[in-house]
Coordinates of C-alpha atoms and ligand atoms in Angstrom, one line a residue:
X786 CA 7.1 -1.2 18.7
X787 CA 5.5 -3.7 15.5
X788 CA 2.2 -2.1 14.2
X789 CA -1.1 -4.1 13.7
X790 CA -1.3 -5.5 10.2
X791 CA -4.0 -7.2 7.7
X792 CA -2.3 -10.9 7.0
X793 CA -1.5 -12.1 11.0
X794 CA -4.1 -15.2 10.1
X795 CA -1.5 -17.1 12.4
X796 CA -2.3 -15.5 15.1
X797 CA -5.6 -14.8 14.4
X798 CA -6.6 -18.7 14.1
X799 CA -4.7 -19.3 17.7
X800 CA -6.8 -16.3 19.2
X801 CA -10.4 -17.7 17.9
X802 CA -9.1 -21.8 17.7
X803 CA -9.8 -21.7 14.3
X804 CA -7.6 -23.9 12.0
X805 CA -5.3 -21.9 9.6
X806 CA -7.2 -23.1 6.0
X807 CA -10.5 -22.5 7.1
X808 CA -10.8 -19.1 7.1
X809 CA -11.4 -16.9 4.3
X810 CA -9.1 -14.2 4.9
X811 CA -10.1 -10.8 3.1
X812 CA -8.2 -8.7 6.1
X813 CA -5.0 -7.1 3.5
X814 CA -6.0 -4.8 0.2
X815 CA -3.9 -7.7 -1.5
X816 CA -5.6 -8.7 -5.3
X817 CA -7.3 -12.2 -4.9
X818 CA -6.1 -13.5 -8.1
X819 CA -1.9 -14.1 -8.5
X820 CA -0.3 -13.7 -11.4
X821 CA 0.5 -17.3 -12.4
X822 CA 4.2 -18.0 -11.9
X823 CA 6.2 -19.1 -14.8
X824 CA 8.7 -21.8 -14.7
X825 CA 12.0 -20.5 -13.0
X826 CA 15.2 -21.9 -14.6
X827 CA 17.7 -23.4 -12.6
X828 CA 20.7 -21.5 -12.8
X829 CA 18.1 -18.6 -11.4
X830 CA 17.9 -21.0 -8.1
X831 CA 21.5 -21.8 -8.6
X832 CA 23.4 -17.8 -8.7
X833 CA 23.7 -14.7 -6.8
X834 CA 21.3 -12.3 -7.7
X835 CA 22.7 -10.0 -10.2
X836 CA 21.5 -6.6 -11.4
X837 CA 18.9 -6.7 -13.3
X838 CA 18.9 -4.3 -16.4
X839 CA 15.2 -5.8 -17.8
X840 CA 14.0 -6.2 -14.7
X841 CA 14.9 -1.9 -14.6
X842 CA 13.8 -1.9 -18.7
X843 CA 10.5 -3.5 -17.2
X844 CA 10.1 -1.0 -14.3
X845 CA 10.8 1.9 -16.5
X846 CA 7.8 0.8 -18.8
X847 CA 5.5 -0.3 -17.0
X848 CA 5.3 3.2 -14.3
X849 CA 5.9 5.1 -17.0
X850 CA 9.5 6.5 -15.5
X851 CA 13.0 7.1 -15.9
X852 CA 14.8 6.4 -13.2
X853 CA 13.3 3.5 -10.7
X854 CA 15.6 1.6 -7.8
X855 CA 14.7 -1.7 -6.4
X856 CA 14.4 -2.8 -3.5
X857 CA 12.1 -6.1 -1.3
X858 CA 9.4 -4.0 -1.1
X859 CA 8.5 -0.5 -0.4
X860 CA 8.6 -0.9 3.5
X861 CA 12.1 -1.3 3.3
X862 CA 12.4 2.2 1.8
X863 CA 10.2 3.8 4.4
X864 CA 12.0 2.1 6.9
X865 CA 15.9 4.1 5.7
X866 CA 14.6 7.4 4.5
X867 CA 13.7 9.5 7.5
X868 CA 17.4 8.3 8.6
X869 CA 18.9 9.6 4.9
X870 CA 17.1 12.9 4.8
X871 CA 17.9 14.1 8.4
X872 CA 21.7 13.7 6.8
X873 CA 20.6 15.5 3.6
X874 CA 18.8 18.6 5.8
X875 CA 19.8 18.6 8.8
X876 CA 17.5 21.6 9.5
X877 CA 14.5 19.1 8.7
X878 CA 12.2 18.5 12.1
X879 CA 8.8 18.9 11.0
X880 CA 6.1 15.9 9.0
X881 CA 3.2 15.9 8.0
X882 CA 1.2 12.8 7.6
X883 CA -2.1 11.0 7.5
X884 CA -4.0 10.7 10.8
X885 CA -5.8 7.5 8.9
X886 CA -2.9 5.5 6.5
X887 CA -0.1 2.8 6.5
X888 CA 1.3 3.7 10.1
X889 CA 4.8 2.6 9.3
X890 CA 5.4 5.9 7.7
X891 CA 4.7 8.1 11.3
X892 CA 6.4 5.2 13.0
X893 CA 9.8 5.9 10.9
X894 CA 10.0 9.4 11.5
X895 CA 8.9 9.4 14.7
X896 CA 11.5 7.5 15.8
X897 CA 13.7 9.3 14.0
X898 CA 13.0 11.8 16.3
X899 CA 10.5 13.9 13.7
X900 CA 7.7 16.4 15.0
X901 CA 4.5 15.1 13.2
X902 CA 1.8 16.7 12.0
X903 CA -1.0 15.0 11.3
X904 CA -3.4 15.9 8.0
X905 CA -7.4 14.5 8.6
X906 CA -9.1 13.9 4.7
X907 CA -7.2 16.9 3.6
X908 CA -3.8 17.8 2.8
X909 CA -2.7 20.6 5.2
X910 CA -3.2 23.8 3.8
X911 CA 0.0 24.8 1.5
X912 CA 1.0 28.1 3.9
X913 CA 0.0 25.8 6.8
X914 CA 3.7 23.9 5.0
X915 CA 6.8 24.8 7.1
X916 CA 10.8 25.0 6.0
X917 CA 12.5 21.5 5.0
X918 CA 9.3 19.6 6.0
X919 CA 8.6 16.1 5.2
X920 CA 5.2 16.0 3.3
X921 CA 4.0 12.2 3.3
X922 CA 1.3 11.6 0.5
X923 CA -0.3 8.0 0.2
X924 CA -2.1 8.2 -3.1
X925 CA -5.1 6.6 -3.3
X926 CA -5.1 5.9 0.8
X927 CA -4.9 3.2 2.6
X928 CA -7.7 2.4 3.9
X929 CA -10.2 5.1 3.0
X930 CA -9.2 5.4 -0.5
X931 CA -8.3 9.5 -0.7
X932 CA -7.8 10.1 -3.7
X933 CA -5.7 13.9 -4.5
X934 CA -5.4 13.8 -8.8
X935 CA -1.7 15.1 -10.5
X936 CA -3.0 18.1 -10.1
X937 CA -3.0 19.1 -7.4
X938 CA 0.1 16.9 -5.8
X939 CA 2.3 19.1 -8.4
X940 CA 1.1 22.4 -6.7
X941 CA 2.0 20.4 -3.3
X942 CA 5.2 19.0 -5.0
X943 CA 6.0 22.9 -6.2
X944 CA 5.5 24.6 -2.8
X945 CA 7.4 21.6 -0.9
X946 CA 10.3 22.6 -3.2
X947 CA 10.5 26.3 -2.6
X948 CA 10.8 25.2 1.1
X949 CA 13.6 22.9 0.5
X950 CA 11.2 19.9 1.6
X951 CA 11.0 16.4 0.9
X952 CA 7.4 15.3 -0.8
X953 CA 7.0 11.3 -0.7
X954 CA 4.6 10.0 -2.9
X955 CA 4.0 6.1 -1.2
X956 CA 1.3 4.5 -4.4
X957 CA 1.3 1.0 -3.1
X958 CA -3.0 0.6 -4.3
X959 CA -2.3 3.3 -7.6
X960 CA -2.4 0.5 -10.1
X961 CA -6.4 0.1 -10.2
X962 CA -6.9 4.1 -10.0
X963 CA -8.2 5.5 -13.6
X964 CA -7.3 7.7 -15.0
X965 CA -3.9 7.1 -14.0
X966 CA -2.9 10.2 -11.5
X967 CA 0.7 8.6 -10.5
X968 CA 3.4 10.8 -10.0
X969 CA 6.1 8.6 -11.3
X970 CA 7.2 11.0 -14.1
X971 CA 7.1 14.2 -12.7
X972 CA 9.6 13.6 -10.4
X973 CA 11.6 17.1 -12.0
X974 CA 14.6 16.9 -10.5
X975 CA 12.9 17.4 -7.0
X976 CA 12.9 16.4 -4.3
X977 CA 10.1 13.9 -4.9
X978 CA 10.1 10.3 -4.0
X979 CA 7.6 7.6 -5.5
X980 CA 7.3 4.6 -3.7
X981 CA 5.5 1.5 -5.1
X982 CA 4.3 -2.1 -4.3
X983 CA 4.4 -4.6 -6.6
X984 CA 3.1 -7.9 -4.4
X985 CA -0.3 -5.8 -4.0
X986 CA -2.0 -5.2 -7.8
X987 CA -0.2 -9.0 -8.9
X988 CA -1.3 -10.3 -6.7
X989 CA 2.7 -11.4 -5.3
X990 CA 3.0 -10.0 -1.4
X991 CA 5.1 -13.1 -0.8
X992 CA 7.8 -11.7 -3.3
X993 CA 8.5 -9.0 -1.6
X994 CA 9.1 -6.7 -4.2
X995 CA 9.0 -2.6 -4.5
X996 CA 10.2 0.3 -6.6
X997 CA 11.0 3.9 -5.2
X998 CA 10.9 6.4 -8.2
X999 CA 13.0 9.2 -7.5
X1000 CA 16.4 11.5 -9.2
X1001 CA 19.3 9.5 -9.9
X1002 CA 21.0 11.2 -6.8
X1003 CA 18.7 9.6 -4.3
X1004 CA 18.4 6.3 -6.4
X1005 CA 22.7 6.3 -6.1
X1006 CA 22.8 7.0 -1.8
X1007 CA 19.8 4.4 -1.2
X1008 CA 21.2 1.4 -3.3
X1009 CA 24.5 2.1 -1.4
X1010 CA 22.6 1.4 1.7
X1011 CA 20.5 -1.3 0.7
X1012 CA 23.7 -3.0 -0.6
X1013 CA 23.3 -6.0 -2.5
X1014 CA 21.2 -9.0 -3.2
X1015 CA 17.9 -7.1 -2.4
X1016 CA 15.8 -8.9 -4.6
X1017 CA 16.3 -12.6 -4.8
X1018 CA 16.7 -13.5 -8.0
X1019 CA 13.0 -16.3 -8.6
X1020 CA 11.8 -13.1 -7.4
X1021 CA 13.2 -10.2 -10.3
X1022 CA 12.9 -13.4 -12.9
X1023 CA 8.8 -13.6 -12.3
X1024 CA 8.1 -9.1 -11.8
X1025 CA 10.1 -9.1 -15.1
X1026 CA 7.3 -11.3 -16.4
X1027 CA 4.9 -9.7 -14.9
X1028 CA 5.4 -5.9 -15.4
X1029 CA 5.7 -7.1 -19.3
X1030 CA 2.0 -8.4 -19.8
X1031 CA 0.0 -6.7 -20.5
X1032 CA -2.4 -8.8 -21.7
X1033 CA -2.7 -9.9 -17.9
X1034 CA -2.4 -6.7 -16.6
X1035 CA -5.8 -5.0 -18.4
X1036 CA -7.4 -8.9 -17.7
X1037 CA -6.1 -8.3 -14.3
X1038 CA -8.2 -4.7 -13.7
X1039 CA -11.3 -6.0 -15.0
X1040 CA -11.5 -8.5 -12.5
X1041 CA -10.9 -6.6 -9.8
X1042 CA -12.9 -3.9 -10.9
X1043 CA -15.5 -6.5 -11.3
X1044 CA -15.5 -7.9 -7.8
X1045 CA -15.7 -4.2 -6.2
X1046 CA -18.2 -4.0 -7.9
X1047 CA -19.8 -7.1 -5.9
X1048 CA -18.3 -6.6 -2.7
X1049 CA -19.9 -2.8 -2.5
X1050 CA -22.7 -4.2 -3.2
X1051 CA -23.3 -7.5 -0.8
X1052 CA -22.1 -4.9 1.4
X1053 CA -24.5 -2.1 1.1
X1054 CA -27.0 -4.8 2.4
X1055 CA -25.6 -4.9 5.7
X1056 CA -23.9 -1.2 6.2
X1057 CA -25.1 1.8 5.8
X1058 CA -23.1 3.4 2.6
X1059 CA -20.0 5.5 4.0
X1060 CA -17.7 2.9 2.0
X1061 CA -14.8 3.9 0.6
X1062 CA -11.9 2.3 -0.9
X1063 CA -9.8 1.2 -4.5
X1064 CA -10.6 -1.7 -6.7
X1065 CA -8.2 -3.8 -3.8
X1066 CA -10.1 -3.2 -1.1
X1067 CA -12.8 -1.8 0.3
X1068 CA -13.3 0.5 3.7
X1069 CA -16.6 0.4 5.2
X1070 CA -16.8 3.5 8.4
X1071 CA -19.1 2.7 11.1
X1072 CA -17.9 5.6 12.6
X1073 CA -18.6 3.5 16.2
X1074 CA -16.1 1.8 17.8
X1075 CA -17.8 -0.5 19.5
X1076 CA -19.9 -1.7 16.4
X1077 CA -17.1 -1.9 15.0
X1078 CA -15.0 -3.9 17.1
X1079 CA -18.4 -6.3 17.6
X1080 CA -19.3 -7.2 14.2
X1081 CA -14.7 -7.7 13.0
X1082 CA -15.5 -10.4 16.4
X1083 CA -18.6 -11.3 14.7
X1084 CA -17.3 -11.7 11.7
X1085 CA -13.9 -13.4 12.9
X1086 CA -16.0 -16.3 15.3
X1087 CA -16.9 -17.8 11.6
X1088 CA -13.1 -17.7 10.8
X1089 CA -14.2 -14.5 8.4
X1090 CA -11.1 -12.5 8.5
X1091 CA -11.0 -8.4 7.4
X1092 CA -9.3 -5.7 8.9
X1093 CA -10.2 -3.3 11.9
X1094 CA -8.6 -0.5 11.3
X1095 CA -6.4 1.5 13.6
X1096 CA -8.7 2.9 14.9
X1097 CA -11.1 1.3 15.2
X1098 CA -13.5 2.6 13.7
X1099 CA -14.6 0.7 10.2
X1100 CA -13.4 -2.8 8.5
X1101 CA -11.7 -2.6 5.5
X1102 CA -12.4 -5.7 3.4
X1103 CA -10.0 -7.1 0.7
X1104 CA -11.1 -8.3 -2.3
X1105 CA -13.1 -11.9 -2.4
X1106 CA -13.2 -13.9 -5.3
X1107 CA -16.8 -14.5 -6.7
X1108 CA -16.1 -18.5 -5.6
X1109 CA -15.5 -17.1 -1.8
X1110 CA -18.6 -14.6 -2.0
X1111 CA -21.7 -16.4 -1.0
X1112 CA -19.7 -17.4 2.4
X1113 CA -19.2 -13.7 3.2
X1114 CA -22.3 -13.2 2.8
X1115 CA -23.4 -15.8 5.2
X1116 CA -21.3 -14.9 7.9
X1117 CA -22.6 -10.7 7.3
X1118 CA -25.7 -12.9 6.9
X1119 CA -25.7 -14.5 10.4
X1120 CA -23.9 -11.4 12.8
X1121 CA -27.4 -10.5 15.4
X1122 CA -28.5 -6.1 14.9
X1123 CA -25.1 -4.6 16.8
X1124 CA -27.0 -4.7 21.0
Ligands
PLP256 C1 0.5 2.0 2.0 C2 1.1 1.6 1.6 N1 3.0 1.5 1.4 C3 3.3 0.9 1.6 C4 3.3 -1.0 2.0 C5 4.6 -1.7 2.2 O1 4.1 -3.0 0.6 P1 5.3 -3.6 0.1 O2 6.7 -3.6 1.3 O3 4.9 -4.5 0.1 O4 5.7 -3.0 -1.3 C6 1.8 -1.2 2.7 C7 1.7 -2.7 2.6 O5 0.8 -2.7 3.2 C8 1.1 -0.3 2.9 O6 -0.4 -0.8 2.4

């Protein structure tokens, strides 16, 4: 079954009869400021994409890791992991997943026949983890923003390894976290896989690039499975430049952090203070389905598209550009009190 995600502007625009180009789209956690796409040499369009040592070197430096594989977005990896893992450990049947979080993980493991154990805000207790289990952590979580420290994750890594299990850490939004809590430099030859999404922080989700950091055995297996030409040449070219550009990255962090503060200040005028997130999105927890749906619908009617979360109790706002703040503020101000 296809899951609901943000970024479905065409669908929503048809539903509300408002042309696509009249919307303020805050439905994703993709940075509103994109890395400026450089001129791409003609030869790169003309040739088949090739193995790019430059891209791997840039990714290793950017993520501070030794072993990395590039893919067509981290989603490409999420969907194939369960079958690859099943082949390696036939005794593995149980997976621990965050109840709130990017639902493609649950879909992939559920489809492969794994028994899903949800955990809520906190990780499952260590003694709960079964032999050969899979533990998935989205860090920081989307949409809750919940962040586990590297210290905590290292303890879980040890526990999962002792149980011959698999530890997956989805770091799609880690780029904006300071101090950095990434596990990318801490895979230690274990069955630990770290997923990275390129498009969110660099504001280039359309490029479709993602990375996986794991031991060499895993990377070889995944590379065989993914086959050649996973990532097109122009995307590789742009990603190398973006990952090497430390000055732009620092500016991007600063801009996102300022805009997050501005968004939070605005949201506090209209909602309670149960607002959490990262510098790439803020989630307003309304704890009330009818109210969240009412607010979502009222914003859509004014051409402002935010993400109603899967449990329909919260609204996730992408970070607006400074020039879009007034429109968002006016639209929130127009909403009549929840009946
Ligand atoms: C937590 C999380 N992980 C992974 C992905 C997949 O992203 P991509 O395939 O663009 O790397 C998303 C997309 O929204 C996400 O929110």
